XYZ file of C-alpha atoms in Angstrom:
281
model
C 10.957 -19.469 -9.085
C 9.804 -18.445 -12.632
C 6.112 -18.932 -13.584
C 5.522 -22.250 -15.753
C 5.465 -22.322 -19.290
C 1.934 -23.346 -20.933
C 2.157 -26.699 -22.209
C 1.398 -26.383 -26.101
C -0.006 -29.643 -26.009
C -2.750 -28.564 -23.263
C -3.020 -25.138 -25.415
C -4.252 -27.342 -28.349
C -6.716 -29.596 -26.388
C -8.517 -26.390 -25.670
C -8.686 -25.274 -29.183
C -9.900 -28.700 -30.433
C -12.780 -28.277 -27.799
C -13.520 -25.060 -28.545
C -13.657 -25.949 -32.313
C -11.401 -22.185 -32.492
C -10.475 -20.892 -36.047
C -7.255 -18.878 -34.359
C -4.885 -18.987 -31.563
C -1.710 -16.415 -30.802
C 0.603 -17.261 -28.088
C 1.024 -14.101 -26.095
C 4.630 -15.830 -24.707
C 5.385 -19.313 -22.745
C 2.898 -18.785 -20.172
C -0.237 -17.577 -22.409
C -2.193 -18.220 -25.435
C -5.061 -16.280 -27.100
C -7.594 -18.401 -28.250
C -10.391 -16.749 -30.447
C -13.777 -18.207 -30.578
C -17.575 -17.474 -30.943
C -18.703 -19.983 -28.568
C -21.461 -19.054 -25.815
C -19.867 -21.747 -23.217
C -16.447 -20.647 -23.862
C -15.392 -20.712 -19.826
C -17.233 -24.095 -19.345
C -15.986 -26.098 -22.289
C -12.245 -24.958 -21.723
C -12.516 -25.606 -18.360
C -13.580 -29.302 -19.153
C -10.879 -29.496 -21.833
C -8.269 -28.162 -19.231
C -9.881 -31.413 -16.277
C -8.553 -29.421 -13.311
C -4.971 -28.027 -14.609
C -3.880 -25.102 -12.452
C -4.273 -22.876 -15.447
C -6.792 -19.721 -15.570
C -8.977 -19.218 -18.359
C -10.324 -15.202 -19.096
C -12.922 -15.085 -21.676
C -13.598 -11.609 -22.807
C -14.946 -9.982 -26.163
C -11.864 -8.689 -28.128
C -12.951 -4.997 -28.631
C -12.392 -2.822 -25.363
C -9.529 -5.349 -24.809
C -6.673 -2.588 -23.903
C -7.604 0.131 -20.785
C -6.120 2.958 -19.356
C -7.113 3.004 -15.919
C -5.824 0.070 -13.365
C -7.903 0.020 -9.823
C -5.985 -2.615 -7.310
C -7.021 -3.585 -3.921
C -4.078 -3.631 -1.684
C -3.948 -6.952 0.957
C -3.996 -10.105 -0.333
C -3.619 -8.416 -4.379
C -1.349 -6.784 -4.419
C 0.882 -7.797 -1.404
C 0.452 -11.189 -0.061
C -0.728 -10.144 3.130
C -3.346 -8.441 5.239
C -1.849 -5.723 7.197
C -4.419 -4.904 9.944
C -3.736 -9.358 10.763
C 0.427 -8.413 10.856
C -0.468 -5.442 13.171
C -2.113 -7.314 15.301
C 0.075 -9.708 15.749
C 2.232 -7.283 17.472
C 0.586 -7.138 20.341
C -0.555 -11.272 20.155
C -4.054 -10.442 18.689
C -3.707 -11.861 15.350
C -6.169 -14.847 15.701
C -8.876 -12.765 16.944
C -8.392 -9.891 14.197
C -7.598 -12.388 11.878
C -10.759 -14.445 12.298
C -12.981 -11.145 11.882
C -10.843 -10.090 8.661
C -11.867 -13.548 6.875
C -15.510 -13.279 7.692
C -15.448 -9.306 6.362
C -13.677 -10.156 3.264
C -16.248 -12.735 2.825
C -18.998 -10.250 3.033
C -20.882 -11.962 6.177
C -20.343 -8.904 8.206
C -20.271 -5.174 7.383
C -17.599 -3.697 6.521
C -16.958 -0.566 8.547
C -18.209 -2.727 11.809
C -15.588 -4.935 11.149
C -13.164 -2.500 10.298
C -13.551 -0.418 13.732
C -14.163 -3.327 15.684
C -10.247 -4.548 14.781
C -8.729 -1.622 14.790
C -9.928 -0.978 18.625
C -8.223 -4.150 19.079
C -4.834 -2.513 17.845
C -5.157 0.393 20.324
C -1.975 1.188 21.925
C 0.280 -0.710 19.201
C 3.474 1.091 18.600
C 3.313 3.561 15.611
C 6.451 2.639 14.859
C 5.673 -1.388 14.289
C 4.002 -0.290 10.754
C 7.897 0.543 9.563
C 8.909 -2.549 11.212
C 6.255 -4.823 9.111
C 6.704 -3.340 6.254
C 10.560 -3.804 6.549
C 10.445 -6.818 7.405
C 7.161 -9.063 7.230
C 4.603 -7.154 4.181
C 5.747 -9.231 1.029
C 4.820 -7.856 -2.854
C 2.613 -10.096 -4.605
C 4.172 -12.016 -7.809
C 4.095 -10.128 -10.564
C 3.233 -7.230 -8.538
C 6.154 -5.000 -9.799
C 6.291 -5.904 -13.201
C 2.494 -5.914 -13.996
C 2.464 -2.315 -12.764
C 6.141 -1.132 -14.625
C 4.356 -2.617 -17.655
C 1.235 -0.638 -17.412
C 2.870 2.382 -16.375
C 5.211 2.428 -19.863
C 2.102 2.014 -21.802
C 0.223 4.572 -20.298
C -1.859 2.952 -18.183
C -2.302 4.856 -15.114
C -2.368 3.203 -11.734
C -4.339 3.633 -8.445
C -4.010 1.865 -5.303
C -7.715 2.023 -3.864
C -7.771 0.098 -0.451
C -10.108 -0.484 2.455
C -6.240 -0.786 4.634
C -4.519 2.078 5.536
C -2.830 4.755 4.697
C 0.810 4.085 6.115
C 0.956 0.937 4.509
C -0.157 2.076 1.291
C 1.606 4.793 0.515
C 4.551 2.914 0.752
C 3.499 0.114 -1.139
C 2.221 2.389 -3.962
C 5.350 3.953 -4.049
C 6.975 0.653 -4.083
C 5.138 0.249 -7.380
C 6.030 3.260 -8.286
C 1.827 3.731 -8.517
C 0.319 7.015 -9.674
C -1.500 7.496 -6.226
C -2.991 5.804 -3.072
C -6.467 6.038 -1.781
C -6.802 4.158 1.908
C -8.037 4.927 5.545
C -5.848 6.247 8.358
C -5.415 5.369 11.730
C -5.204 8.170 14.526
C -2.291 7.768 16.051
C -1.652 10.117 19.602
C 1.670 9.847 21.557
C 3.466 7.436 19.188
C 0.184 4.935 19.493
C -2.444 3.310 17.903
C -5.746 4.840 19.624
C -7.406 1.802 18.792
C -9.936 4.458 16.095
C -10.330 4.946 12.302
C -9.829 8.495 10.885
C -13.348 9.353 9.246
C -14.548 8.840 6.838
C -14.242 5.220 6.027
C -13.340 4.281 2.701
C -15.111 0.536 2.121
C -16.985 -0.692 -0.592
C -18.764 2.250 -1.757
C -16.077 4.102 -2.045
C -14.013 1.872 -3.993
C -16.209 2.460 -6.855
C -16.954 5.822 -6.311
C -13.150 6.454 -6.356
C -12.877 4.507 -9.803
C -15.534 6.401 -11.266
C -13.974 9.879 -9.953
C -10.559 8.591 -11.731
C -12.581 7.445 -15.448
C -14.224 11.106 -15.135
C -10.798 12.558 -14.511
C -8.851 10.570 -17.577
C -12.435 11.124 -19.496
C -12.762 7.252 -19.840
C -15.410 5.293 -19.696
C -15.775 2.841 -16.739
C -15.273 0.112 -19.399
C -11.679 1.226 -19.941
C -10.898 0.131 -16.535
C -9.933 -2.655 -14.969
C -10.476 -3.138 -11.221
C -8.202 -5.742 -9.235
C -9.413 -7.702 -5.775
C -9.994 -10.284 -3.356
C -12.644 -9.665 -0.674
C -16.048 -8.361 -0.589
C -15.105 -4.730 -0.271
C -14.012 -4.543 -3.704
C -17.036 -6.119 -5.489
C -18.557 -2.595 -5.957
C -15.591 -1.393 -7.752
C -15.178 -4.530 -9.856
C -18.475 -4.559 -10.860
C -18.445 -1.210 -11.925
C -15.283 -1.657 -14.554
C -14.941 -2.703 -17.743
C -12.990 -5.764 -16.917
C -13.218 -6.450 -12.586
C -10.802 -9.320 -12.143
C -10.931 -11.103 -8.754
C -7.335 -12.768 -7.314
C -6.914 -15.293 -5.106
C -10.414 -14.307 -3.597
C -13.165 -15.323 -1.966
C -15.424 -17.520 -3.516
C -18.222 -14.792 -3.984
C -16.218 -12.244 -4.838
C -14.406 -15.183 -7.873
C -17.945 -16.308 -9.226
C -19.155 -12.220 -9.320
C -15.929 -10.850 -11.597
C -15.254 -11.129 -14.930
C -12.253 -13.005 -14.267
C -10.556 -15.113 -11.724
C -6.789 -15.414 -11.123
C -6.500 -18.307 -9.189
C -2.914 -20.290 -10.064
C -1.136 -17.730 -11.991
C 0.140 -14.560 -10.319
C 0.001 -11.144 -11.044
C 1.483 -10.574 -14.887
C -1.802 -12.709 -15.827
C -3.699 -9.262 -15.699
C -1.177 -8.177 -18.764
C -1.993 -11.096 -20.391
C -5.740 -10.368 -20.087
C -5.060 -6.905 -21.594
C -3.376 -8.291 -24.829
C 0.139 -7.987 -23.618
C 2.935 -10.108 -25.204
C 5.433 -11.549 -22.850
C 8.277 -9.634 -24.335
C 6.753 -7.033 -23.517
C 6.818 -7.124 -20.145
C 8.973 -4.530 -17.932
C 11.137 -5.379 -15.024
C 11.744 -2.613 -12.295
């Protein structure tokens, strides 16, 4: 199903709140409204009176990056794959419930992270080609908001607090510059039930976003870091625009922005990006 069109109508109710002196349509599903108005998110947001739209206020300069960050479950496929693993050997609802209360920050991170994966020990090896064959789903917009950014230049990481044989096939999926995740020992074809060290989390989300601005010699504001849980707060802090999706409600109220009812392309939208001139892969 395509994305719906903004209602021009709706776009104008905004503006006339707002009291804006210019708006650009960036295609049939975006607008640019330009303002000087310190309660820009608040008054469009009572303009809008609970439309499933998403409203990104930004300053104009900086507006473009070069560096793209994403989280991995629940960004930028629509599942979490340590909850699918699980479910291979019936222990979904048990990982499942520890996953939600990690991603809402109530528990560390690494606890929660070993504590499900010794859950998974003695899993099939082999189930992580099954899932990914035939259960792990991209995100919408996924594949074009990354095809877009790569033909401008934008490079691409995949940064997750997952694992390894899951994103490395996702990244190249995406056809992503690289993939950054943890690994799961495997012995005899099995899941041992323990985390490689060290454990990428939080910390090293951002660390890993910093080590790629230093690399490109960026600044952190010409990044933009992508996420949903608590585990990539650091990271989204730490960028020059940290957009939360579909996320938690901490991790929404922390970011800059918050995709809630749009999918993925939104993020090109954010960055200036017309609708033509999106890319399909």
């Amino acid at each position: 199903m395509a994305p719906e069109k903004l209602d021009p109508d709706v776009v104008a109710k905004v503006v006339e709140a707002l009291e804006a002196p210019r708006a650009a349509r960036l295609g049939s599903r975006a607008t640019d409204i330009f303002v000087a108005h310190d309660d820009a998110a608040a008054v469009a947001a009572a303009a809008l009176g609970g439309a499933a739209i998403d409203v990104i206020v930004q300053p104009v300069a900086g507006r473009q990056k070069r560096l793209l960050l994403s989280d991995m479950d629940s960004t930028l496929i629509a599942q979490e794959c340590i909850d699918e693993l699980a479910g291979v050997i019936g222990a979904k609802d048990e990982v499942s419930a520890i996953t939600a209360r990690a991603m809402r920050g109530e528990i560390d991170f690494a606890g929660a992270l070993n504590a499900r994966v010794a859950l998974l020990k003695g899993t099939p090896a082999g189930a992580i080609d099954d899932l990914l064959g035939s259960v792990i789903t991209l995100s919408p917009g996924a594949e074009v908001m990354t095809a877009t950014l790569a033909a401008r230049g934008v490079r691409t990481v995949l940064v997750s607090g997952g694992f390894m044989a899951f994103a490395d096939a996702i990244a190249a999926r995406l056809q992503m510059a690289a993939a950054f995740a943890n690994r799961l020992e495997v012995a005899d074809g099995v899941l041992t039930g323990r985390v490689v060290p060290p454990i990428l989390g939080a910390d090293a989300k951002r660390e890993r976003l910093l080590a790629e601005c230093a690399a490109l010699g960026i600044a952190p504001g010409e990044a933009v870091a992508l996420g949903d849980g608590a585990n990539d707060l650091a990271m989204i802090k730490a960028a020059g625009l940290g957009i939360a999706y579909r996320a938690k409600p901490a991790v929404a109220a922390a970011a800059d922005a918050s995709i809630a009812h749009t999918d993925l392309t939104t993020v090109l939208f954010a960055l200036g990006v017309h609708e033509d001139e999106f890319v399909s892969p």
